[in-house]
PDB file of C-alpha atoms in Angstrom:
ATOM      1  CA  UNK T 197       5.291  -9.888   6.694  1.00 44.00           C
ATOM      2  CA  UNK T 198       4.528 -11.519   9.987  1.00 54.00           C
ATOM      3  CA  UNK T 199       1.362 -13.583  10.280  1.00 87.00           C
ATOM      4  CA  UNK T 200      -1.466 -11.064  10.016  1.00 90.00           C
ATOM      5  CA  UNK T 201      -3.759 -13.089  12.296  1.00 90.00           C
ATOM      6  CA  UNK T 202      -1.186 -13.144  15.094  1.00 89.00           C
ATOM      7  CA  UNK T 203      -0.424  -9.471  14.511  1.00 88.00           C
ATOM      8  CA  UNK T 204      -4.127  -8.529  14.746  1.00 91.00           C
ATOM      9  CA  UNK T 205      -4.510 -10.667  17.877  1.00 90.00           C
ATOM     10  CA  UNK T 206      -1.541  -8.896  19.471  1.00 89.00           C
ATOM     11  CA  UNK T 207      -3.267  -5.558  18.739  1.00 89.00           C
ATOM     12  CA  UNK T 208      -6.620  -6.858  20.082  1.00 94.00           C
ATOM     13  CA  UNK T 209      -8.265  -6.621  16.666  1.00 93.00           C
ATOM     14  CA  UNK T 210     -10.963  -9.169  15.933  1.00 94.00           C
ATOM     15  CA  UNK T 211     -10.749 -10.247  12.304  1.00 94.00           C
ATOM     16  CA  UNK T 212     -14.131 -10.855  10.750  1.00 93.00           C
ATOM     17  CA  UNK T 213     -14.394 -13.872   8.480  1.00 91.00           C
ATOM     18  CA  UNK T 214     -17.823 -13.190   6.999  1.00 95.00           C
ATOM     19  CA  UNK T 215     -19.042 -10.436   4.710  1.00 95.00           C
ATOM     20  CA  UNK T 216     -17.151  -7.466   3.317  1.00 95.00           C
ATOM     21  CA  UNK T 217     -13.564  -6.756   4.265  1.00 96.00           C
ATOM     22  CA  UNK T 218     -13.795  -4.826   7.514  1.00 96.00           C
ATOM     23  CA  UNK T 219     -10.925  -2.537   6.553  1.00 96.00           C
ATOM     24  CA  UNK T 220     -11.257  -1.637   2.863  1.00 96.00           C
ATOM     25  CA  UNK T 221     -14.858  -2.615   2.208  1.00 95.00           C
ATOM     26  CA  UNK T 222     -14.014  -5.042  -0.598  1.00 95.00           C
ATOM     27  CA  UNK T 223     -17.048  -7.020  -1.659  1.00 94.00           C
ATOM     28  CA  UNK T 224     -15.883 -10.317  -0.181  1.00 95.00           C
ATOM     29  CA  UNK T 225     -17.838 -13.142   1.399  1.00 95.00           C
ATOM     30  CA  UNK T 226     -15.124 -14.093   3.900  1.00 95.00           C
ATOM     31  CA  UNK T 227     -13.859 -10.709   5.083  1.00 94.00           C
ATOM     32  CA  UNK T 228     -10.204  -9.787   5.369  1.00 94.00           C
ATOM     33  CA  UNK T 229      -9.113 -13.377   4.799  1.00 92.00           C
ATOM     34  CA  UNK T 230     -10.618 -13.418   1.307  1.00 92.00           C
ATOM     35  CA  UNK T 231      -9.306  -9.920   0.632  1.00 91.00           C
ATOM     36  CA  UNK T 232      -5.780 -11.137   1.330  1.00 90.00           C
ATOM     37  CA  UNK T 233      -6.362 -14.259  -0.721  1.00 89.00           C
ATOM     38  CA  UNK T 234      -7.385 -12.108  -3.708  1.00 87.00           C
ATOM     39  CA  UNK T 235      -4.274  -9.983  -3.195  1.00 79.00           C
ATOM     40  CA  UNK T 236      -2.164 -13.086  -3.810  1.00 79.00           C
ATOM     41  CA  UNK T 237      -3.991 -14.284  -6.940  1.00 77.00           C
ATOM     42  CA  UNK T 238      -2.822 -14.005 -10.521  1.00 76.00           C
ATOM     43  CA  UNK T 239      -4.590 -10.918 -11.840  1.00 80.00           C
ATOM     44  CA  UNK T 240      -3.861 -11.382 -15.506  1.00 82.00           C
ATOM     45  CA  UNK T 241      -0.580  -9.519 -15.914  1.00 89.00           C
ATOM     46  CA  UNK T 242       2.878 -10.955 -15.415  1.00 86.00           C
ATOM     47  CA  UNK T 243       4.349  -8.715 -12.713  1.00 87.00           C
ATOM     48  CA  UNK T 244       7.673 -10.567 -12.943  1.00 87.00           C
ATOM     49  CA  UNK T 245       8.346  -8.886 -16.311  1.00 90.00           C
ATOM     50  CA  UNK T 246      10.473  -5.757 -15.979  1.00 89.00           C
ATOM     51  CA  UNK T 247       7.929  -3.535 -17.740  1.00 91.00           C
ATOM     52  CA  UNK T 248       5.250  -4.659 -15.263  1.00 92.00           C
ATOM     53  CA  UNK T 249       7.210  -4.333 -12.010  1.00 94.00           C
ATOM     54  CA  UNK T 250       5.568  -0.977 -11.278  1.00 96.00           C
ATOM     55  CA  UNK T 251       2.174  -2.677 -11.050  1.00 95.00           C
ATOM     56  CA  UNK T 252       3.436  -5.000  -8.316  1.00 94.00           C
ATOM     57  CA  UNK T 253       4.576  -1.983  -6.282  1.00 96.00           C
ATOM     58  CA  UNK T 254       1.239  -0.232  -6.813  1.00 96.00           C
ATOM     59  CA  UNK T 255      -0.709  -3.351  -5.779  1.00 94.00           C
ATOM     60  CA  UNK T 256       1.374  -3.924  -2.652  1.00 94.00           C
ATOM     61  CA  UNK T 257       1.200  -0.280  -1.583  1.00 97.00           C
ATOM     62  CA  UNK T 258      -2.530   0.083  -2.216  1.00 96.00           C
ATOM     63  CA  UNK T 259      -3.372  -3.123  -0.399  1.00 95.00           C
ATOM     64  CA  UNK T 260      -1.100  -2.387   2.575  1.00 95.00           C
ATOM     65  CA  UNK T 261      -2.513   1.114   2.987  1.00 97.00           C
ATOM     66  CA  UNK T 262      -6.068  -0.181   2.863  1.00 97.00           C
ATOM     67  CA  UNK T 263      -5.266  -2.642   5.680  1.00 96.00           C
ATOM     68  CA  UNK T 264      -2.906  -0.811   8.076  1.00 95.00           C
ATOM     69  CA  UNK T 265      -4.335  -2.615  11.094  1.00 93.00           C
ATOM     70  CA  UNK T 266      -2.594  -5.849  10.068  1.00 92.00           C
ATOM     71  CA  UNK T 267       0.813  -4.259   9.399  1.00 90.00           C
ATOM     72  CA  UNK T 268       3.416  -2.567  11.556  1.00 86.00           C
ATOM     73  CA  UNK T 269       3.001   1.181  12.011  1.00 87.00           C
ATOM     74  CA  UNK T 270       6.095   2.070   9.982  1.00 94.00           C
ATOM     75  CA  UNK T 271       4.691   0.104   7.063  1.00 95.00           C
ATOM     76  CA  UNK T 272       2.324   3.018   6.418  1.00 96.00           C
ATOM     77  CA  UNK T 273       5.260   5.414   6.137  1.00 97.00           C
ATOM     78  CA  UNK T 274       7.033   3.140   3.673  1.00 98.00           C
ATOM     79  CA  UNK T 275       4.082   2.395   1.378  1.00 98.00           C
ATOM     80  CA  UNK T 276       2.699   5.922   1.384  1.00 98.00           C
ATOM     81  CA  UNK T 277       6.141   7.416   0.738  1.00 98.00           C
ATOM     82  CA  UNK T 278       6.731   5.044  -2.161  1.00 98.00           C
ATOM     83  CA  UNK T 279       3.388   6.009  -3.754  1.00 98.00           C
ATOM     84  CA  UNK T 280       4.236   9.656  -3.102  1.00 98.00           C
ATOM     85  CA  UNK T 281       7.557   9.272  -4.910  1.00 98.00           C
ATOM     86  CA  UNK T 282       5.903   7.477  -7.821  1.00 98.00           C
ATOM     87  CA  UNK T 283       2.943   9.847  -8.175  1.00 98.00           C
ATOM     88  CA  UNK T 284       4.271  13.248  -7.064  1.00 98.00           C
ATOM     89  CA  UNK T 285       7.866  12.944  -8.264  1.00 98.00           C
ATOM     90  CA  UNK T 286       7.374  10.596 -11.240  1.00 97.00           C
ATOM     91  CA  UNK T 287       9.958   8.134  -9.961  1.00 97.00           C
ATOM     92  CA  UNK T 288      10.150   5.013 -12.118  1.00 95.00           C
ATOM     93  CA  UNK T 289      10.388   2.675  -9.135  1.00 97.00           C
ATOM     94  CA  UNK T 290      12.640  -0.390  -9.221  1.00 95.00           C
ATOM     95  CA  UNK T 291      13.341  -3.170  -6.762  1.00 94.00           C
ATOM     96  CA  UNK T 292      16.776  -1.636  -6.066  1.00 95.00           C
ATOM     97  CA  UNK T 293      15.098   1.488  -4.673  1.00 97.00           C
ATOM     98  CA  UNK T 294      13.088  -0.209  -1.932  1.00 97.00           C
ATOM     99  CA  UNK T 295      16.076  -0.959   0.368  1.00 97.00           C
ATOM    100  CA  UNK T 296      17.256   2.630  -0.144  1.00 97.00           C
ATOM    101  CA  UNK T 297      13.853   3.916   0.925  1.00 97.00           C
ATOM    102  CA  UNK T 298      13.975   1.585   3.945  1.00 97.00           C
ATOM    103  CA  UNK T 299      17.371   3.041   4.877  1.00 96.00           C
ATOM    104  CA  UNK T 300      16.046   6.599   4.625  1.00 96.00           C
ATOM    105  CA  UNK T 301      13.022   5.620   6.656  1.00 96.00           C
ATOM    106  CA  UNK T 302      15.278   4.133   9.353  1.00 96.00           C
ATOM    107  CA  UNK T 303      17.150   7.444   9.586  1.00 95.00           C
ATOM    108  CA  UNK T 304      13.852   9.302   9.758  1.00 96.00           C
ATOM    109  CA  UNK T 305      12.471   6.912  12.422  1.00 95.00           C
ATOM    110  CA  UNK T 306      15.481   7.488  14.663  1.00 95.00           C
ATOM    111  CA  UNK T 307      14.434  11.146  14.977  1.00 94.00           C
ATOM    112  CA  UNK T 308      10.655  10.610  14.968  1.00 94.00           C
ATOM    113  CA  UNK T 309      10.320   7.340  16.858  1.00 90.00           C
ATOM    114  CA  UNK T 310       6.875   8.150  18.264  1.00 93.00           C
ATOM    115  CA  UNK T 311       5.340   9.423  15.045  1.00 94.00           C
ATOM    116  CA  UNK T 312       2.262   7.614  13.779  1.00 93.00           C
ATOM    117  CA  UNK T 313       0.450   8.216  10.509  1.00 96.00           C
ATOM    118  CA  UNK T 314      -3.267   8.370  11.111  1.00 95.00           C
ATOM    119  CA  UNK T 315      -5.060   6.197   8.559  1.00 96.00           C
ATOM    120  CA  UNK T 316      -8.332   7.230   6.988  1.00 97.00           C
ATOM    121  CA  UNK T 317     -11.421   5.671   8.530  1.00 96.00           C
ATOM    122  CA  UNK T 318     -12.077   2.050   7.625  1.00 95.00           C
ATOM    123  CA  UNK T 319     -14.045   1.674   4.397  1.00 94.00           C
ATOM    124  CA  UNK T 320     -12.812   5.143   3.345  1.00 96.00           C
ATOM    125  CA  UNK T 321      -9.367   4.209   2.093  1.00 96.00           C
ATOM    126  CA  UNK T 322     -10.014   4.560  -1.585  1.00 96.00           C
ATOM    127  CA  UNK T 323     -12.875   3.899  -3.944  1.00 94.00           C
ATOM    128  CA  UNK T 324     -11.331   0.779  -5.493  1.00 96.00           C
ATOM    129  CA  UNK T 325     -10.532  -2.489  -3.702  1.00 95.00           C
ATOM    130  CA  UNK T 326      -9.044  -5.881  -4.456  1.00 92.00           C
ATOM    131  CA  UNK T 327     -12.386  -7.293  -5.613  1.00 93.00           C
ATOM    132  CA  UNK T 328     -12.661  -4.522  -8.211  1.00 94.00           C
ATOM    133  CA  UNK T 329      -9.239  -5.468  -9.606  1.00 91.00           C
ATOM    134  CA  UNK T 330     -10.300  -9.099  -9.756  1.00 88.00           C
ATOM    135  CA  UNK T 331     -13.745  -8.549 -11.304  1.00 90.00           C
ATOM    136  CA  UNK T 332     -13.853  -5.413 -13.473  1.00 89.00           C
ATOM    137  CA  UNK T 333     -10.943  -5.385 -15.946  1.00 86.00           C
ATOM    138  CA  UNK T 334     -11.432  -7.510 -19.054  1.00 88.00           C
ATOM    139  CA  UNK T 335      -7.903  -7.345 -20.483  1.00 92.00           C
ATOM    140  CA  UNK T 336      -4.313  -6.893 -19.288  1.00 92.00           C
ATOM    141  CA  UNK T 337      -4.321  -3.236 -20.374  1.00 94.00           C
ATOM    142  CA  UNK T 338      -7.557  -2.613 -18.449  1.00 94.00           C
ATOM    143  CA  UNK T 339      -6.074  -4.380 -15.429  1.00 93.00           C
ATOM    144  CA  UNK T 340      -3.097  -2.026 -15.499  1.00 95.00           C
ATOM    145  CA  UNK T 341      -5.412   1.003 -15.642  1.00 96.00           C
ATOM    146  CA  UNK T 342      -7.500  -0.314 -12.753  1.00 95.00           C
ATOM    147  CA  UNK T 343      -4.347  -0.927 -10.675  1.00 95.00           C
ATOM    148  CA  UNK T 344      -3.208   2.664 -11.289  1.00 97.00           C
ATOM    149  CA  UNK T 345      -6.652   3.963 -10.292  1.00 97.00           C
ATOM    150  CA  UNK T 346      -6.632   1.750  -7.194  1.00 96.00           C
ATOM    151  CA  UNK T 347      -3.245   3.048  -6.072  1.00 97.00           C
ATOM    152  CA  UNK T 348      -4.172   6.688  -6.810  1.00 98.00           C
ATOM    153  CA  UNK T 349      -7.470   6.368  -4.984  1.00 98.00           C
ATOM    154  CA  UNK T 350      -5.798   4.833  -1.945  1.00 98.00           C
ATOM    155  CA  UNK T 351      -2.985   7.405  -2.023  1.00 98.00           C
ATOM    156  CA  UNK T 352      -5.502  10.252  -2.202  1.00 98.00           C
ATOM    157  CA  UNK T 353      -7.420   8.872   0.785  1.00 98.00           C
ATOM    158  CA  UNK T 354      -4.260   9.300   2.903  1.00 98.00           C
ATOM    159  CA  UNK T 355      -3.897  12.987   1.919  1.00 98.00           C
ATOM    160  CA  UNK T 356      -3.763  14.169   5.551  1.00 97.00           C
ATOM    161  CA  UNK T 357      -0.342  12.456   5.759  1.00 98.00           C
ATOM    162  CA  UNK T 358       1.170  13.659   2.483  1.00 98.00           C
ATOM    163  CA  UNK T 359       3.204  16.460   4.130  1.00 97.00           C
ATOM    164  CA  UNK T 360       4.844  13.986   6.486  1.00 97.00           C
ATOM    165  CA  UNK T 361       5.839  11.543   3.767  1.00 97.00           C
ATOM    166  CA  UNK T 362       7.042  14.408   1.588  1.00 98.00           C
ATOM    167  CA  UNK T 363       9.804  14.977   4.160  1.00 97.00           C
ATOM    168  CA  UNK T 364      10.881  11.328   3.812  1.00 97.00           C
ATOM    169  CA  UNK T 365      10.587  11.566   0.024  1.00 97.00           C
ATOM    170  CA  UNK T 366      12.925  14.576  -0.038  1.00 97.00           C
ATOM    171  CA  UNK T 367      15.456  12.703   2.100  1.00 95.00           C
ATOM    172  CA  UNK T 368      15.274   9.816  -0.340  1.00 96.00           C
ATOM    173  CA  UNK T 369      15.610  12.061  -3.402  1.00 97.00           C
ATOM    174  CA  UNK T 370      18.575  13.924  -1.903  1.00 95.00           C
ATOM    175  CA  UNK T 371      20.443  10.865  -0.653  1.00 91.00           C
ATOM    176  CA  UNK T 372      19.503   7.835  -2.706  1.00 83.00           C
ATOM    177  CA  UNK T 373      19.223   8.686  -6.385  1.00 73.00           C
TER     178      UNK T 373
END
């Protein structure tokens, strides 16, 4: 990911460094900067273990979709489609699948180069944020449940775009599995 500060500057977005995260509403003291810092912390489960890989995908997708202003516009398509495949089609996602989804998205983009997914309003991108994941679970199993709820909540908040990503999901299912 390119430097989010430079990316925001290029898009004329002023990043606030005090108070809650201006995008997801996480209960931070230092805004988006702290929200991203939390995203990179150890949350109590080893996501490098094969059985926990899914939680890394859910964390990345939820966080990216709660902060679309600091990512490229096609990032939304990728992360929302991946959650759609996991939640709607019960795909047991693996690292090998991500490049295949990127390839399908590149094909899709070539035909829809001006398409933009409209994100939900700021602070309305799911009921759970990074600070909840850091503060509320008391055990690894609770952390996993909170991560699932976070990803579902974020995915649901993007429901106006589910039909669009379903097209990409079908391309992926027909050509990549």
